Amino acid sequence: MASTLFRTIQIHPFFLYPTALFSRRNGVLYCTMKSSQTQTATQEKQQPPKVKVPQHALKKTVDKITRDYEAIIGIETHVQLSTLTKAFCSCPYNYGSQPNTNICPICMGLPGALPVLNSKVIEFAVKLGLALNCKLSLNSKFDRKQYFYPDLPKGYQISQFDIPIATGGYVDLDLPLEFGGGHRKFGITRVHMEEDAGKLLHSGNGDYSQVDLNRAGVPLLEIVSEPDMRTGIEAAEYAAELQRVVRYLGISNGNMQEGSLRCDVNVSIRPVGQSEFGTKVEIKNLNSFSSINRAIDFEISRQALLHSQGQSDQIVQETRLWEEGAQKTVTMRKKEGLSDYRYFPEPNLPEVILTQEYVDSISNSLPELPEAKRRRYEKMGLSMQDVLFLANDMNVAEYFDETLSSGADIKLAANWIMGDIAAYMKNKKLSINDIKLTPQELAELIASIKSGTISGKIGKEVMFYFYYRVKQFKHFRVQQLFYLQILYDF
Amino acid sequence: MLSTIQPPRYLSRFPLRGRTKSRSFHILSSAQPVTKTCFAADKSQILSIRDSLLNRHLSAVELTHSYLDRLKQTEPHINCFLHVSDPDKVLKQAQDIDDKIKRNEEVGPLAGVLVAIKDNICTADMPSTGGSYILEGYRPPFDATAVKRLKDLGAIVVGKTNLDEFGMGSTTEASAFKVTANPWDLSRVPGGSSGGSAASVSARQCVVSLGSDTGGSVRQPASFCGVVGLKPTYGRVSRFGLMAYASSLDVIGCFGSSVADTGILLHAISGHDSLDATSSKREVPDFTSQFTYASSLKSRPLEGLRVGLIRETVDAGVDSGVKSAIEGAAAHLEQLGCVLKEVSLPSFSLGLPAYYILASSESSSNLSRYDGVRYGNQASSDELNVLYEESRAKGFGSEVKMRILMGTYALSAGYYDAYYKRAQQVRTIIRKSFKAALDENDILISPAAPSAAYKIGEKKNDPLAMYAGDIMTVNVNLAGLPALVLPCGFVEGGAVGLPVGLQIIGAAFDEWCELPAKFAKHKCLLNGFFERNL
């Protein structure tokens, strides 16, 4: 269940450094990928996957991409909101519960049941809309999106069609330095509220499937981006930024593995210079940021290859699945035009009307968002690398800020956190919330080093004791003698 | 005073009491002697029951027995019920009420009152089929809010009544299970879709009943069966537990043998429900406080009430018998002091097509949940689409299928603007024209249907003719207004004539304005007429 921080994958985009990436072995090119540092406590060691590709084809593809084609990428993200109860009924939602234990007549779609809107959903939607710099629709409504599928109990999904709650926003982010860095701004087309469907569990032999409606009715926010991204890394960083934003806002735990953050990617390519878009292909089943990156890169190369072979008509508008094991996309189903969902306004729910006061009160209660934090850290004089490390994890940023507010020197605090503390966390597989050294204590430690009371080396060793919270240290005071005494005792 | 008012001429030949030609009537008239349970029509049965129970003149068990006996005797002929409660359970509930009264404990205002519930309203302890095969045997895990409120007040649910499948129809012929007969003439329809509820009150199988009204489904059967039917304002009564047909048009309505009973029932079930986002938070006025006894009414009790007769409803296409009954009722209202005038609603005829588009569209969506996957009858299959197709093809009747097809078509890409959106715009026009008319008049009146009850099977192969019969009632649903139908006369037909109902339409949430007017009128006009000698 680990979520991998995208930025820690050290993939060199092969179109920038083709030769560095591929190590030649037995006439076959291998590209290696490594991932380090994970975010949550339950950390998985990720095996560096190796992909075998025929040497000549790949080299040719690589060249083509760099020269001739531009990729147009758009992402649809579904964020599962962490409200106490579902969107339209008072069932709780607990990931991992026994099937069909969090259900009621309303989310089951029993005859005679009616939906009633959970007001928290609106609050979270407004928060996200404001955080993504969108224009909010003060008057919006719900619509029914109709289709038949066993995980959709009512035969329709309550969603928003023509008047979403937020439109026309953007997200600012900084690409990780290992990929060249750089600031990017990607547009957000719309954000709207909807309910989730249930889950289907397919039997091993495909004989039957079972329906679990625990998830049916859980509130979702769908975020549709403008097709502004051009590479796999940009797309993956966009998704990571959305994860940061929803976690900062506290509206979702943004966990791709648990399904509380789901991304579907639309990829098309067009020859450089052409203004018309190429055929769009949708990719599903992306379970981590790294798979977003790899899937897009694979898809770009697949499409470019087809183009170059004169088979661009083989690129059809379809949905493809990313297979993590095989590291490729495969056809799921061919889209024959757009489905007719027969949208019409949901008659059981009144219009959603927001007052400016309501919006303002939410706006005033927003925490400092990742972008603002990054700019603030930059202004403090930290390098981009430091900024990204410190700001991108909400807990690390909070720790850092608290250390600073206890009076610590900026550069030193940054170095300690990024150096020793990070190494310790990695070693012991802990998150920063688990570290027993409080920010105040770190500040004191830094202050005592800075003032020359103790040396840096001793500081590092003293730190060690903090980690184990030796009893004597509970009421710690910076005293040189005290430090030295402990050292001598050991 | 009131007693000097002559009944309309054509009614003089109607025998007040005594034998009639139909066999079923004969059976009963030779049965038990007239007991204390034969209440005068103008008195509120509910109030009389309460009075008798509290004064120990009658026990709840005795009362229940007499109703259950009548139910058992009449049921084979009229087929109102799809499910009758277990008599032992019902009698036990009655016994409990008696015990409470003996102990001088409080009993609810509806204690001992037997209520029948239309089968598209969910009841937890009884099957609720909606009149459809697809829900055959389905038992909901919850009670509809309206049912819960009735039970909390002490009412006894005697059974679930027959209806057109999912409320779609005007005759109960579209029920998957049986056709209900009109107690006034067993060869004729009771109206629909709440035909079973109307007929059961008419045949005195229960005291009052609940129905649902989407396009006239309470008012038209009330007219056909000669009982009082009330459609409240949209949002007055919670729809939670009512199997949705057209969500923006559905309401739960009441049947009773007197206006007072209907009013008391409405009061019991009205009010905001947190489980229904469309239910109104407006305060429910105490309808019952408006009731006065006939003897205490002045000579012109409705002095100054402005009544508008909708001209388009007495035009061509309406039976002459119905027209005379309505005109007679209008004249009577004038005698009671009303200021009567004719009102024209030019958009009136637009209501029917707009209604059928909106209702079909919404129902096509509301009925998507009946797919055999989670509940109801499932056609077994190895393939998903086949399972859907078979379950729905076999489970739904032809009327329902027709409306689902129409609705799906009207909502499909490219047609939404031309049909659904357009119909909503027409709806706004209709709503505005009613509001304008009701600003000028306190109430509007019209017939409830263009004819009296027709023969069973007569309109079966002509659905458009059946739909056309809804013309009087659909506009009221589109505008969301309250309306009440009360019997105002007879036309020729059947053994003793067929009842005709007068529809009285009020302003939104203004049910109480209508009720005293109707109550007074009801008492005056119908003294004893509607005692059914079944």
PDB file of C-alpha atoms in Angstrom, chain B residues 210-309:
ATOM      1  CA  LEU B 210     -53.289   6.082   0.563  1.00  0.00           C
ATOM      2  CA  GLY B 211     -52.674   6.389  -3.132  1.00  0.00           C
ATOM      3  CA  SER B 212     -50.245   8.244  -5.335  1.00  0.00           C
ATOM      4  CA  ASP B 213     -50.947  10.940  -7.891  1.00  0.00           C
ATOM      5  CA  THR B 214     -48.587  11.716 -10.769  1.00  0.00           C
ATOM      6  CA  GLY B 215     -51.056  12.735 -13.474  1.00  0.00           C
ATOM      7  CA  GLY B 216     -54.401  12.305 -11.771  1.00  0.00           C
ATOM      8  CA  SER B 217     -54.005   8.858 -10.269  1.00  0.00           C
ATOM      9  CA  VAL B 218     -55.829   9.797  -7.062  1.00  0.00           C
ATOM     10  CA  ARG B 219     -58.355  12.209  -8.438  1.00  0.00           C
ATOM     11  CA  GLN B 220     -59.644  10.249 -11.386  1.00  0.00           C
ATOM     12  CA  PRO B 221     -60.343   7.042  -9.410  1.00  0.00           C
ATOM     13  CA  ALA B 222     -61.945   9.156  -6.696  1.00  0.00           C
ATOM     14  CA  SER B 223     -64.272  10.512  -9.328  1.00  0.00           C
ATOM     15  CA  PHE B 224     -64.961   7.077 -10.802  1.00  0.00           C
ATOM     16  CA  CYS B 225     -65.559   5.419  -7.433  1.00  0.00           C
ATOM     17  CA  GLY B 226     -67.504   8.192  -5.773  1.00  0.00           C
ATOM     18  CA  VAL B 227     -65.105   8.887  -2.913  1.00  0.00           C
ATOM     19  CA  VAL B 228     -63.135  11.912  -1.832  1.00  0.00           C
ATOM     20  CA  GLY B 229     -59.593  12.021  -3.183  1.00  0.00           C
ATOM     21  CA  LEU B 230     -57.002  14.583  -2.201  1.00  0.00           C
ATOM     22  CA  LYS B 231     -53.785  15.392  -4.018  1.00  0.00           C
ATOM     23  CA  PRO B 232     -51.585  17.576  -1.813  1.00  0.00           C
ATOM     24  CA  THR B 233     -49.132  20.214  -3.030  1.00  0.00           C
ATOM     25  CA  TYR B 234     -45.896  18.726  -4.380  1.00  0.00           C
ATOM     26  CA  GLY B 235     -43.560  18.675  -1.398  1.00  0.00           C
ATOM     27  CA  ARG B 236     -46.253  18.634   1.264  1.00  0.00           C
ATOM     28  CA  VAL B 237     -45.922  14.889   1.874  1.00  0.00           C
ATOM     29  CA  SER B 238     -42.606  13.047   1.866  1.00  0.00           C
ATOM     30  CA  ARG B 239     -41.997  10.838  -1.146  1.00  0.00           C
ATOM     31  CA  PHE B 240     -39.517   8.629   0.631  1.00  0.00           C
ATOM     32  CA  GLY B 241     -40.754   5.076   0.159  1.00  0.00           C
ATOM     33  CA  LEU B 242     -42.963   5.885  -2.813  1.00  0.00           C
ATOM     34  CA  MET B 243     -41.650   3.938  -5.787  1.00  0.00           C
ATOM     35  CA  ALA B 244     -40.697   6.724  -8.098  1.00  0.00           C
ATOM     36  CA  TYR B 245     -42.538   7.075 -11.395  1.00  0.00           C
ATOM     37  CA  ALA B 246     -41.915  10.729 -12.277  1.00  0.00           C
ATOM     38  CA  SER B 247     -39.935  12.324  -9.490  1.00  0.00           C
ATOM     39  CA  SER B 248     -40.930  15.908 -10.164  1.00  0.00           C
ATOM     40  CA  LEU B 249     -44.641  15.060 -10.401  1.00  0.00           C
ATOM     41  CA  ASP B 250     -45.290  12.251  -7.873  1.00  0.00           C
ATOM     42  CA  VAL B 251     -47.154  12.881  -4.645  1.00  0.00           C
ATOM     43  CA  ILE B 252     -48.789  10.583  -2.123  1.00  0.00           C
ATOM     44  CA  GLY B 253     -52.523  11.287  -1.898  1.00  0.00           C
ATOM     45  CA  CYS B 254     -55.410  10.357   0.376  1.00  0.00           C
ATOM     46  CA  PHE B 255     -58.778   8.727  -0.123  1.00  0.00           C
ATOM     47  CA  GLY B 256     -61.643   8.906   2.298  1.00  0.00           C
ATOM     48  CA  SER B 257     -65.379   8.747   2.323  1.00  0.00           C
ATOM     49  CA  SER B 258     -65.600  12.310   3.561  1.00  0.00           C
ATOM     50  CA  VAL B 259     -63.574  15.441   3.218  1.00  0.00           C
ATOM     51  CA  ALA B 260     -62.903  15.444   6.931  1.00  0.00           C
ATOM     52  CA  ASP B 261     -61.356  11.988   6.837  1.00  0.00           C
ATOM     53  CA  THR B 262     -59.166  12.899   3.910  1.00  0.00           C
ATOM     54  CA  GLY B 263     -58.075  16.030   5.719  1.00  0.00           C
ATOM     55  CA  ILE B 264     -57.231  14.151   8.885  1.00  0.00           C
ATOM     56  CA  LEU B 265     -55.248  11.600   6.914  1.00  0.00           C
ATOM     57  CA  LEU B 266     -53.381  14.317   5.059  1.00  0.00           C
ATOM     58  CA  HIS B 267     -52.501  16.039   8.266  1.00  0.00           C
ATOM     59  CA  ALA B 268     -51.147  12.792   9.661  1.00  0.00           C
ATOM     60  CA  ILE B 269     -48.721  12.209   6.813  1.00  0.00           C
ATOM     61  CA  SER B 270     -47.712  15.774   5.938  1.00  0.00           C
ATOM     62  CA  GLY B 271     -44.592  17.531   6.952  1.00  0.00           C
ATOM     63  CA  HIS B 272     -40.916  17.884   6.185  1.00  0.00           C
ATOM     64  CA  ASP B 273     -38.868  14.702   5.987  1.00  0.00           C
ATOM     65  CA  SER B 274     -35.092  14.823   6.097  1.00  0.00           C
ATOM     66  CA  LEU B 275     -35.003  11.777   3.842  1.00  0.00           C
ATOM     67  CA  ASP B 276     -36.711  13.645   0.981  1.00  0.00           C
ATOM     68  CA  ALA B 277     -34.806  16.653  -0.306  1.00  0.00           C
ATOM     69  CA  THR B 278     -37.889  17.883  -2.171  1.00  0.00           C
ATOM     70  CA  SER B 279     -40.184  17.874   0.858  1.00  0.00           C
ATOM     71  CA  SER B 280     -41.164  21.317   1.977  1.00  0.00           C
ATOM     72  CA  LYS B 281     -40.143  22.799   5.294  1.00  0.00           C
ATOM     73  CA  ARG B 282     -43.311  24.851   5.404  1.00  0.00           C
ATOM     74  CA  GLU B 283     -45.326  24.463   8.518  1.00  0.00           C
ATOM     75  CA  VAL B 284     -48.282  22.131   8.247  1.00  0.00           C
ATOM     76  CA  PRO B 285     -51.392  23.953   9.389  1.00  0.00           C
ATOM     77  CA  ASP B 286     -53.859  21.968  11.404  1.00  0.00           C
ATOM     78  CA  PHE B 287     -56.428  21.110   8.762  1.00  0.00           C
ATOM     79  CA  THR B 288     -58.750  19.617  11.305  1.00  0.00           C
ATOM     80  CA  SER B 289     -59.234  22.898  13.096  1.00  0.00           C
ATOM     81  CA  GLN B 290     -61.136  24.154  10.092  1.00  0.00           C
ATOM     82  CA  PHE B 291     -63.933  21.658  10.450  1.00  0.00           C
ATOM     83  CA  THR B 292     -67.314  22.768  11.688  1.00  0.00           C
ATOM     84  CA  TYR B 293     -70.532  20.884  11.989  1.00  0.00           C
ATOM     85  CA  ALA B 294     -73.179  21.346   9.362  1.00  0.00           C
ATOM     86  CA  SER B 295     -75.676  22.575  11.875  1.00  0.00           C
ATOM     87  CA  SER B 296     -73.495  25.467  12.887  1.00  0.00           C
ATOM     88  CA  LEU B 297     -72.944  26.767   9.375  1.00  0.00           C
ATOM     89  CA  LYS B 298     -74.560  29.959   8.345  1.00  0.00           C
ATOM     90  CA  SER B 299     -76.944  30.019   5.430  1.00  0.00           C
ATOM     91  CA  ARG B 300     -74.296  31.180   3.017  1.00  0.00           C
ATOM     92  CA  PRO B 301     -71.143  29.757   4.606  1.00  0.00           C
ATOM     93  CA  LEU B 302     -68.913  30.340   1.599  1.00  0.00           C
ATOM     94  CA  GLU B 303     -69.803  33.993   1.200  1.00  0.00           C
ATOM     95  CA  GLY B 304     -67.223  35.799  -0.863  1.00  0.00           C
ATOM     96  CA  LEU B 305     -65.227  32.807  -1.972  1.00  0.00           C
ATOM     97  CA  ARG B 306     -64.143  33.395  -5.535  1.00  0.00           C
ATOM     98  CA  VAL B 307     -64.542  30.296  -7.652  1.00  0.00           C
ATOM     99  CA  GLY B 308     -63.281  29.978 -11.219  1.00  0.00           C
ATOM    100  CA  LEU B 309     -64.684  27.313 -13.500  1.00  0.00           C
TER     101      LEU B 309
END
